[in-house]
C-alpha cells in the first residue's frame, strides 16, 4: 500500500481497489476461496445450512478486550451457533469512511484473521466500499456466517415449557460497560474488559452431550439478558422468573453499573448466552458448562413458569418482586 | 409504527427495535424462516453452496429505474449467478442514519420484497443498526446471497484461453449515467434509466444450454467493463482485444458520456455481465442471449489473444489502437 489513509479511490473498483485487496485483504485471508478473487465463493457443504448476518457499528472501534474486527467475527459465529449451527464460513463486508488510517485497517484485519482462526471459520468472500468523510464513521463491518446444523440440535422457542431452567454461561454486562468506560473516559480500580469471544466450541460440546434437552440458545447482545428474556416471555406466552441474587456479576462491573445508574440486565454482552433447558438436566448442564474454559461463572438464573404469562419477574436481593420490561428507547447507542 | 422517522432507539435491541421489526420488516418478508424471529435461518440445501456479499452505499438512494433496495437484492443475486450459482436465499442488513423517514424505509422494503420475488430468492435473516445523524448517510444495505452450484457450471479464470470470445448481454453505462444525471440534476432529451436487474434467470438458461463452454461470467459493476477486462488480462496473463464499434451503447447514454467527457467502458452497470466463452459457440451464444427478454442488445465485443499479455487493447472507430488501463482514482463515488 502506497497510501497511509483510505481514499475514495479505494472503493472505485479500479487500480486502488485492486491494490487494497491484493496487498491487504487477500493476503491476510489467503485461502482456496479467497485466492480465486471471484465475486463469491463455492463451498462444499451438506445437510441443512444455518445462515446469520450482523453489521457492526461499534464506537469506539478499539476498546479494552477487543476491537470491531473480532467483534464482527464472533458476532456472526455466535449467531450461527445460537441456531444450533456449526459455523464454517464467513463473508466480510466493509464500509470505510474516507481517511481511515491504513494502520487501523491492518490492525482490524489482523484481529479478524485471528478471531476466525480461533473459532475455526474461514473468511471466503467479501466486499469493500468507501464513503466520503462525514458519511460514515471510520468503519462498519458486516459479517454473514454460514454453517451446518448440528445433528442433535433442536432449538426452537416453541419447545420451551414450564419448569425449564434459564442458564447463563458467564458474568453479565462486561462488553457494554467496557465500551461505556472507553467512551466516557471512566477509570475503575480494576479494568472492565469486553467479554467478546466465540461461543461455538462451547455450544457444540453442549449439543453433543445434552442435544434434545436444550430448547433454546440466545446470545444476550443488544438489549442484554433482559431483552432475551422479554422475547422468550412474549413469544412463548409463558412467565420467566429470575432471582437477582443468582445473576453472576463481576465486582467492578456491578460497581460501575451502580455508579452510573445502569441496570446490568439491559447491558449488551458479546460472550454471554442464555440457554433454556429441560429442568431435569439443568444441574448437570451448569456443571458441564462450568468445567469448560471461559464459562466458569455459569449459573442458573431463573426458570419458566405458567404464572404471569408474557412477563419477566425479578425477585430482588431483599425479596421484593418487580416486572422486567424490555428496554424502551436507547441506553447506549452503537454498542456493537 | 408510531414514529415518522427512525430514531436511535430503533437500533437498541429493545421495544422500538421489536416494533420496527414486527410492524415493518418481518411483516414485509414473512416466510417460514423470518417468522422464527431467531438470529439466523436454517435452510435445506444440498451440494455445493455459492456465497457472495455486497454492501450498497449508493447516493442518492432513489434514482431513475430503481432504488437502493432492489439494487441490493439484484447485486448479491447477480454475484451468486456470476459464480455459476442458482441464488436461493438472502440475508439483509441495514445501517440506518437516525432521521430516515419511515416512509422511505417502507418504499425500500417494498422494492426489496418485489426484487426478491422477481429473482426467486427468499429473504431469510437480517439485522438492523441505527447510527447517529452525520455518522452514516440515510441507509446502507448489505445483502449476502447463497445458492446452489449449477450442475453444469465450471466458471474459472484459468479456463480462459486464446480465441475465446468476450460477450456483453446489453448496452453499457446506463446505471452510472442514471446516477450521475440524478446527482448533478442533468436532463437529457430521453431519460437515462438504471439497468438494475436480476441476471440469474438468464445465466441459468445459458448454463443449461452451453455449460462447459462458458469459461467466465463477471458483472460489470464498479469499474465498468474496463475493470472486468483488466482483471481478466492481468489474472490470465493473456491479451484482450476490443472493438469500440462493437460496444452496445444507447444514443442518449453515448451523448451524455461525450458531454461529460466520461468513457462508458469505465461506468458502472447493474444489469450488464461479461461472458467469456469458447470461440466456437460464440455466435450461437449471442443469438441465444438476444432471444431472452432484456438481453436484446447482447454483442460480441472482443476476444482473447496470446499477443499483448496482460493488456486490454481497444481499436477505435477510426481504426487507432489504445491500451485500456484500469481506473485510477475514483470516477464516480458511491455508484452502488
Short mmCIF file of C-alpha atoms in Angstrom, two decimals, chain B:
data_model
loop_
_atom_site.label_atom_id
_atom_site.label_comp_id
_atom_site.label_asym_id
_atom_site.label_seq_id
_atom_site.Cartn_x
_atom_site.Cartn_y
_atom_site.Cartn_z
CA UNK B 1 -45.10 2.24 13.66
CA UNK B 2 -45.84 5.20 15.90
CA UNK B 3 -42.89 7.20 14.62
CA UNK B 4 -42.42 9.00 11.31
CA UNK B 5 -38.63 8.90 11.47
CA UNK B 6 -36.08 6.32 12.53
CA UNK B 7 -34.58 7.03 15.95
CA UNK B 8 -31.52 5.65 17.71
CA UNK B 9 -33.85 3.58 19.90
CA UNK B 10 -34.87 1.59 16.83
CA UNK B 11 -31.40 0.08 16.96
CA UNK B 12 -31.32 -0.59 20.70
CA UNK B 13 -32.49 -4.18 20.78
CA UNK B 14 -35.40 -3.03 22.95
CA UNK B 15 -39.05 -2.23 22.43
CA UNK B 16 -38.62 0.16 19.50
CA UNK B 17 -36.44 -2.37 17.67
CA UNK B 18 -39.08 -5.01 18.23
CA UNK B 19 -41.77 -2.65 16.88
CA UNK B 20 -39.70 -1.81 13.78
CA UNK B 21 -39.05 -5.48 13.12
CA UNK B 22 -42.57 -6.73 13.78
CA UNK B 23 -44.52 -4.00 12.06
CA UNK B 24 -42.28 -3.22 9.15
CA UNK B 25 -39.65 -5.80 8.41
CA UNK B 26 -41.00 -9.19 9.48
CA UNK B 27 -44.39 -8.36 8.02
CA UNK B 28 -42.85 -7.43 4.66
CA UNK B 29 -40.85 -10.61 4.34
CA UNK B 30 -42.97 -13.09 6.28
CA UNK B 31 -41.90 -16.66 5.49
CA UNK B 32 -41.09 -19.83 7.37
CA UNK B 33 -37.58 -18.63 8.25
CA UNK B 34 -38.30 -14.99 9.11
CA UNK B 35 -41.32 -15.96 11.21
CA UNK B 36 -38.99 -17.86 13.57
CA UNK B 37 -37.61 -14.45 14.67
CA UNK B 38 -34.34 -16.13 15.53
CA UNK B 39 -30.87 -14.73 14.98
CA UNK B 40 -30.44 -16.83 11.87
CA UNK B 41 -32.14 -19.19 9.48
CA UNK B 42 -31.94 -22.93 8.93
CA UNK B 43 -32.03 -23.74 5.23
CA UNK B 44 -32.41 -27.04 3.43
CA UNK B 45 -29.65 -27.18 0.80
CA UNK B 46 -27.57 -29.78 -0.87
CA UNK B 47 -24.43 -29.95 -2.95
CA UNK B 48 -22.01 -27.07 -3.27
CA UNK B 49 -23.10 -23.76 -1.77
CA UNK B 50 -22.26 -20.50 -3.53
CA UNK B 51 -21.95 -17.45 -1.26
CA UNK B 52 -21.47 -13.78 -2.08
CA UNK B 53 -21.77 -10.49 -0.18
CA UNK B 54 -22.14 -6.85 -1.15
CA UNK B 55 -22.86 -3.62 0.70
CA UNK B 56 -24.74 -0.86 -1.08
CA UNK B 57 -23.98 2.77 -0.27
CA UNK B 58 -25.41 4.37 -3.44
CA UNK B 59 -26.27 8.06 -3.28
CA UNK B 60 -28.96 9.17 -3.94
CA UNK B 61 -30.91 6.21 -2.59
CA UNK B 62 -33.74 6.78 -5.09
CA UNK B 63 -32.91 7.18 -8.79
CA UNK B 64 -34.43 6.64 -12.20
CA UNK B 65 -35.03 2.97 -12.72
CA UNK B 66 -34.78 1.87 -9.11
CA UNK B 67 -33.60 2.47 -5.57
CA UNK B 68 -31.01 1.12 -3.17
CA UNK B 69 -33.36 -1.70 -2.16
CA UNK B 70 -33.67 -3.50 -5.44
CA UNK B 71 -30.02 -2.71 -6.21
CA UNK B 72 -29.07 -4.58 -3.03
CA UNK B 73 -31.14 -7.63 -3.93
CA UNK B 74 -30.03 -7.75 -7.55
CA UNK B 75 -26.41 -7.15 -6.58
CA UNK B 76 -25.98 -10.27 -4.47
CA UNK B 77 -28.30 -12.36 -6.63
CA UNK B 78 -26.11 -11.46 -9.61
CA UNK B 79 -22.85 -12.14 -7.79
CA UNK B 80 -24.04 -15.63 -6.89
CA UNK B 81 -25.12 -16.15 -10.51
CA UNK B 82 -21.71 -14.96 -11.78
CA UNK B 83 -20.10 -17.82 -9.83
CA UNK B 84 -22.38 -20.30 -11.58
CA UNK B 85 -24.77 -20.43 -8.64
CA UNK B 86 -28.54 -20.57 -8.57
CA UNK B 87 -29.37 -17.99 -5.87
CA UNK B 88 -31.90 -19.12 -3.27
CA UNK B 89 -31.57 -17.21 0.00
CA UNK B 90 -30.62 -13.69 1.02
CA UNK B 91 -29.64 -12.05 4.28
CA UNK B 92 -30.42 -8.37 4.65
CA UNK B 93 -28.59 -5.96 6.96
CA UNK B 94 -29.33 -2.26 7.34
CA UNK B 95 -27.28 0.59 8.74
CA UNK B 96 -29.80 3.41 9.04
CA UNK B 97 -28.93 7.01 9.83
CA UNK B 98 -31.08 8.49 12.57
CA UNK B 99 -33.81 10.61 10.98
CA UNK B 100 -34.53 8.49 7.91
CA UNK B 101 -38.23 8.92 7.12
CA UNK B 102 -40.09 5.71 7.85
CA UNK B 103 -41.93 6.25 4.55
CA UNK B 104 -38.59 5.95 2.70
CA UNK B 105 -37.77 2.76 4.56
CA UNK B 106 -41.18 1.34 3.68
CA UNK B 107 -40.62 2.12 0.00
CA UNK B 108 -37.19 0.46 0.08
CA UNK B 109 -38.52 -2.63 1.88
CA UNK B 110 -41.28 -2.91 -0.70
CA UNK B 111 -38.70 -2.77 -3.52
CA UNK B 112 -36.63 -5.42 -1.79
CA UNK B 113 -39.64 -7.68 -1.46
CA UNK B 114 -40.52 -7.16 -5.10
CA UNK B 115 -36.96 -7.71 -6.38
CA UNK B 116 -36.58 -10.84 -4.26
CA UNK B 117 -39.81 -12.21 -5.67
CA UNK B 118 -38.78 -11.46 -9.26
CA UNK B 119 -35.43 -13.17 -8.89
CA UNK B 120 -36.89 -16.09 -6.93
CA UNK B 121 -34.89 -15.67 -3.72
CA UNK B 122 -36.14 -15.60 -0.14
CA UNK B 123 -35.01 -13.08 2.47
CA UNK B 124 -34.36 -15.38 5.43
CA UNK B 125 -32.47 -13.42 8.07
CA UNK B 126 -31.37 -9.87 8.79
CA UNK B 127 -30.03 -7.17 11.06
CA UNK B 128 -30.80 -3.51 11.67
CA UNK B 129 -28.46 -0.95 13.17
CA UNK B 130 -29.08 2.76 13.65
CA UNK B 131 -26.28 5.35 13.80
CA UNK B 132 -26.43 8.99 14.87
CA UNK B 133 -27.11 11.78 12.40
CA UNK B 134 -23.92 12.56 10.47
CA UNK B 135 -22.37 9.13 11.15
CA UNK B 136 -23.97 7.46 8.16
CA UNK B 137 -25.88 8.54 5.08
CA UNK B 138 -29.59 7.69 5.11
CA UNK B 139 -29.25 3.96 4.63
CA UNK B 140 -26.59 1.39 3.73
CA UNK B 141 -27.70 -2.14 2.88
CA UNK B 142 -25.68 -5.31 2.97
CA UNK B 143 -27.04 -8.41 1.32
CA UNK B 144 -25.39 -11.80 1.34
CA UNK B 145 -26.70 -14.35 -1.09
CA UNK B 146 -26.35 -18.10 -1.01
CA UNK B 147 -27.37 -20.62 -3.60
CA UNK B 148 -26.56 -23.97 -5.06
CA UNK B 149 -24.00 -24.50 -7.78
CA UNK B 150 -25.48 -25.13 -11.23
CA UNK B 151 -24.51 -28.72 -12.12
CA UNK B 152 -23.08 -27.64 -15.50
CA UNK B 153 -21.18 -24.60 -14.20
CA UNK B 154 -17.43 -24.59 -14.47
CA UNK B 155 -16.57 -20.93 -14.12
CA UNK B 156 -12.92 -20.11 -13.54
CA UNK B 157 -10.42 -17.54 -14.76
CA UNK B 158 -7.96 -20.39 -15.51
CA UNK B 159 -10.30 -21.84 -18.12
CA UNK B 160 -9.97 -18.78 -20.38
CA UNK B 161 -7.89 -19.46 -23.47
CA UNK B 162 -6.82 -17.89 -26.74
CA UNK B 163 -9.67 -17.46 -29.20
CA UNK B 164 -12.36 -17.17 -26.52
CA UNK B 165 -14.92 -14.50 -27.32
CA UNK B 166 -15.98 -11.72 -24.97
CA UNK B 167 -19.68 -11.03 -24.90
CA UNK B 168 -21.85 -8.50 -23.10
CA UNK B 169 -25.58 -9.01 -22.62
CA UNK B 170 -26.74 -5.44 -23.10
CA UNK B 171 -25.91 -1.79 -23.62
CA UNK B 172 -23.32 -0.23 -21.35
CA UNK B 173 -23.08 2.54 -18.75
CA UNK B 174 -26.76 3.04 -18.02
CA UNK B 175 -26.66 2.70 -14.24
CA UNK B 176 -23.70 5.03 -13.73
CA UNK B 177 -25.06 7.67 -16.04
CA UNK B 178 -28.53 7.47 -14.44
CA UNK B 179 -27.00 8.09 -11.00
CA UNK B 180 -24.80 10.87 -12.34
CA UNK B 181 -27.75 12.61 -14.04
CA UNK B 182 -29.76 12.32 -10.81
CA UNK B 183 -26.95 13.64 -8.70
CA UNK B 184 -26.00 16.53 -10.96
CA UNK B 185 -29.59 17.36 -11.91
CA UNK B 186 -28.79 16.84 -15.59
CA UNK B 187 -31.65 16.38 -18.01
CA UNK B 188 -31.32 14.73 -21.40
CA UNK B 189 -33.83 14.54 -24.22
CA UNK B 190 -34.69 10.98 -23.34
CA UNK B 191 -34.31 9.76 -19.78
CA UNK B 192 -31.35 7.60 -18.81
CA UNK B 193 -32.62 4.76 -16.66
CA UNK B 194 -30.53 2.42 -14.50
CA UNK B 195 -30.22 -1.09 -15.90
CA UNK B 196 -30.50 -2.73 -12.45
CA UNK B 197 -31.99 -6.17 -12.86
CA UNK B 198 -31.55 -9.75 -11.73
CA UNK B 199 -29.37 -11.82 -14.05
CA UNK B 200 -29.90 -15.25 -12.55
CA UNK B 201 -32.68 -16.39 -14.89
CA UNK B 202 -30.59 -15.51 -17.96
CA UNK B 203 -27.46 -17.07 -16.53
CA UNK B 204 -29.23 -20.28 -15.58
CA UNK B 205 -30.65 -20.66 -19.10
CA UNK B 206 -27.19 -20.06 -20.60
CA UNK B 207 -25.62 -22.66 -18.30
CA UNK B 208 -28.37 -25.17 -19.13
CA UNK B 209 -27.55 -24.85 -22.80
CA UNK B 210 -23.83 -24.01 -23.04
CA UNK B 211 -22.48 -25.40 -19.74
CA UNK B 212 -18.82 -26.16 -20.05
CA UNK B 213 -18.26 -23.81 -22.99
CA UNK B 214 -18.78 -20.85 -20.65
CA UNK B 215 -15.42 -20.05 -19.07
CA UNK B 216 -16.26 -16.92 -17.10
CA UNK B 217 -19.13 -14.70 -16.03
CA UNK B 218 -18.46 -11.35 -14.38
CA UNK B 219 -20.88 -8.50 -13.80
CA UNK B 220 -19.54 -5.12 -14.86
CA UNK B 221 -20.46 -3.04 -11.79
CA UNK B 222 -17.92 -0.68 -10.15
CA UNK B 223 -15.03 -0.11 -12.56
CA UNK B 224 -17.26 -0.98 -15.52
CA UNK B 225 -16.44 -3.30 -18.41
CA UNK B 226 -12.89 -1.92 -18.44
CA UNK B 227 -12.44 -3.11 -14.86
CA UNK B 228 -13.58 -6.64 -15.67
CA UNK B 229 -11.43 -6.89 -18.78
CA UNK B 230 -8.34 -5.54 -17.00
CA UNK B 231 -8.79 -8.18 -14.32
CA UNK B 232 -9.09 -10.88 -16.96
CA UNK B 233 -5.96 -9.70 -18.77
CA UNK B 234 -3.96 -9.43 -15.55
CA UNK B 235 -5.10 -12.69 -13.98
CA UNK B 236 -4.81 -14.84 -17.13
CA UNK B 237 -1.68 -13.10 -18.50
CA UNK B 238 -3.40 -13.08 -21.87
CA UNK B 239 -4.36 -10.18 -24.10
CA UNK B 240 -7.87 -8.83 -24.59
CA UNK B 241 -8.74 -7.22 -27.90
CA UNK B 242 -11.83 -4.97 -28.19
CA UNK B 243 -13.51 -3.04 -30.97
CA UNK B 244 -15.14 0.25 -29.99
CA UNK B 245 -17.61 -0.15 -32.86
CA UNK B 246 -18.89 -3.36 -31.29
CA UNK B 247 -19.77 -1.84 -27.90
CA UNK B 248 -23.55 -1.59 -27.50
CA UNK B 249 -24.47 1.93 -26.30
CA UNK B 250 -27.80 3.72 -26.14
CA UNK B 251 -27.75 7.03 -28.02
CA UNK B 252 -28.61 9.19 -25.00
CA UNK B 253 -26.00 7.40 -22.86
CA UNK B 254 -23.35 7.93 -25.53
CA UNK B 255 -24.31 11.59 -25.82
CA UNK B 256 -24.22 12.08 -22.04
CA UNK B 257 -20.82 10.39 -21.80
CA UNK B 258 -19.44 12.60 -24.56
CA UNK B 259 -20.85 15.73 -22.99
CA UNK B 260 -19.31 14.92 -19.61
CA UNK B 261 -16.05 13.54 -21.01
CA UNK B 262 -16.62 10.11 -19.48
CA UNK B 263 -15.54 6.84 -21.07
CA UNK B 264 -18.55 4.46 -20.96
CA UNK B 265 -16.18 1.50 -20.59
CA UNK B 266 -15.45 2.63 -17.02
CA UNK B 267 -19.00 3.41 -15.99
CA UNK B 268 -20.79 1.06 -13.55
CA UNK B 269 -23.57 -1.19 -14.78
CA UNK B 270 -26.05 -3.09 -12.64
CA UNK B 271 -27.54 -5.41 -15.25
CA UNK B 272 -24.63 -5.96 -17.64
CA UNK B 273 -22.41 -9.00 -17.40
CA UNK B 274 -19.41 -10.13 -19.39
CA UNK B 275 -19.24 -13.73 -20.61
CA UNK B 276 -16.02 -15.29 -21.85
CA UNK B 277 -16.94 -18.31 -23.96
CA UNK B 278 -15.40 -20.87 -26.26
CA UNK B 279 -14.97 -19.07 -29.62
CA UNK B 280 -16.61 -21.97 -31.48
CA UNK B 281 -20.02 -21.40 -29.90
CA UNK B 282 -19.89 -17.61 -29.53
CA UNK B 283 -22.24 -16.86 -32.45
CA UNK B 284 -24.85 -19.28 -31.24
CA UNK B 285 -24.41 -17.95 -27.68
CA UNK B 286 -25.11 -14.35 -28.68
CA UNK B 287 -28.15 -15.42 -30.68
CA UNK B 288 -29.47 -17.32 -27.69
CA UNK B 289 -28.85 -14.34 -25.40
CA UNK B 290 -30.59 -11.91 -27.77
CA UNK B 291 -33.68 -14.07 -27.78
CA UNK B 292 -34.01 -13.66 -23.99
CA UNK B 293 -36.02 -10.73 -22.65
CA UNK B 294 -33.86 -7.80 -21.60
CA UNK B 295 -30.81 -9.06 -23.48
CA UNK B 296 -31.75 -7.94 -26.99
CA UNK B 297 -28.63 -5.77 -27.30
CA UNK B 298 -26.18 -8.57 -26.49
CA UNK B 299 -23.00 -8.42 -28.58
CA UNK B 300 -19.57 -9.94 -29.06
CA UNK B 301 -17.26 -7.07 -28.12
CA UNK B 302 -13.84 -8.69 -28.36
CA UNK B 303 -11.64 -11.72 -27.99
CA UNK B 304 -8.80 -13.23 -26.00
CA UNK B 305 -5.37 -13.24 -27.64
CA UNK B 306 -1.89 -14.55 -26.92
CA UNK B 307 -0.34 -11.27 -28.05
CA UNK B 308 -0.05 -8.34 -25.61
CA UNK B 309 -0.26 -10.49 -22.49
CA UNK B 310 -1.81 -8.68 -19.53
CA UNK B 311 -3.14 -5.84 -21.69
CA UNK B 312 -6.52 -4.71 -22.93
CA UNK B 313 -6.32 -3.14 -26.41
CA UNK B 314 -9.19 -1.13 -27.88
CA UNK B 315 -9.46 -0.46 -31.61
CA UNK B 316 -11.29 2.85 -32.00
CA UNK B 317 -13.98 3.54 -34.57
CA UNK B 318 -11.46 5.26 -36.82
CA UNK B 319 -9.01 2.36 -36.55
CA UNK B 320 -6.45 3.62 -33.99
CA UNK B 321 -5.48 1.36 -31.11
CA UNK B 322 -5.04 2.26 -27.45
CA UNK B 323 -4.41 0.47 -24.20
CA UNK B 324 -7.37 0.37 -21.80
CA UNK B 325 -5.95 0.75 -18.31
CA UNK B 326 -7.93 0.05 -15.15
CA UNK B 327 -9.44 3.08 -13.46
CA UNK B 328 -7.02 5.06 -11.31
CA UNK B 329 -8.62 7.05 -8.51
CA UNK B 330 -12.37 7.50 -8.44
CA UNK B 331 -14.63 8.49 -11.29
CA UNK B 332 -17.95 8.49 -9.51
CA UNK B 333 -18.05 7.62 -5.80
CA UNK B 334 -20.94 5.67 -4.26
CA UNK B 335 -22.37 4.41 -7.51
CA UNK B 336 -23.63 1.21 -5.87
#
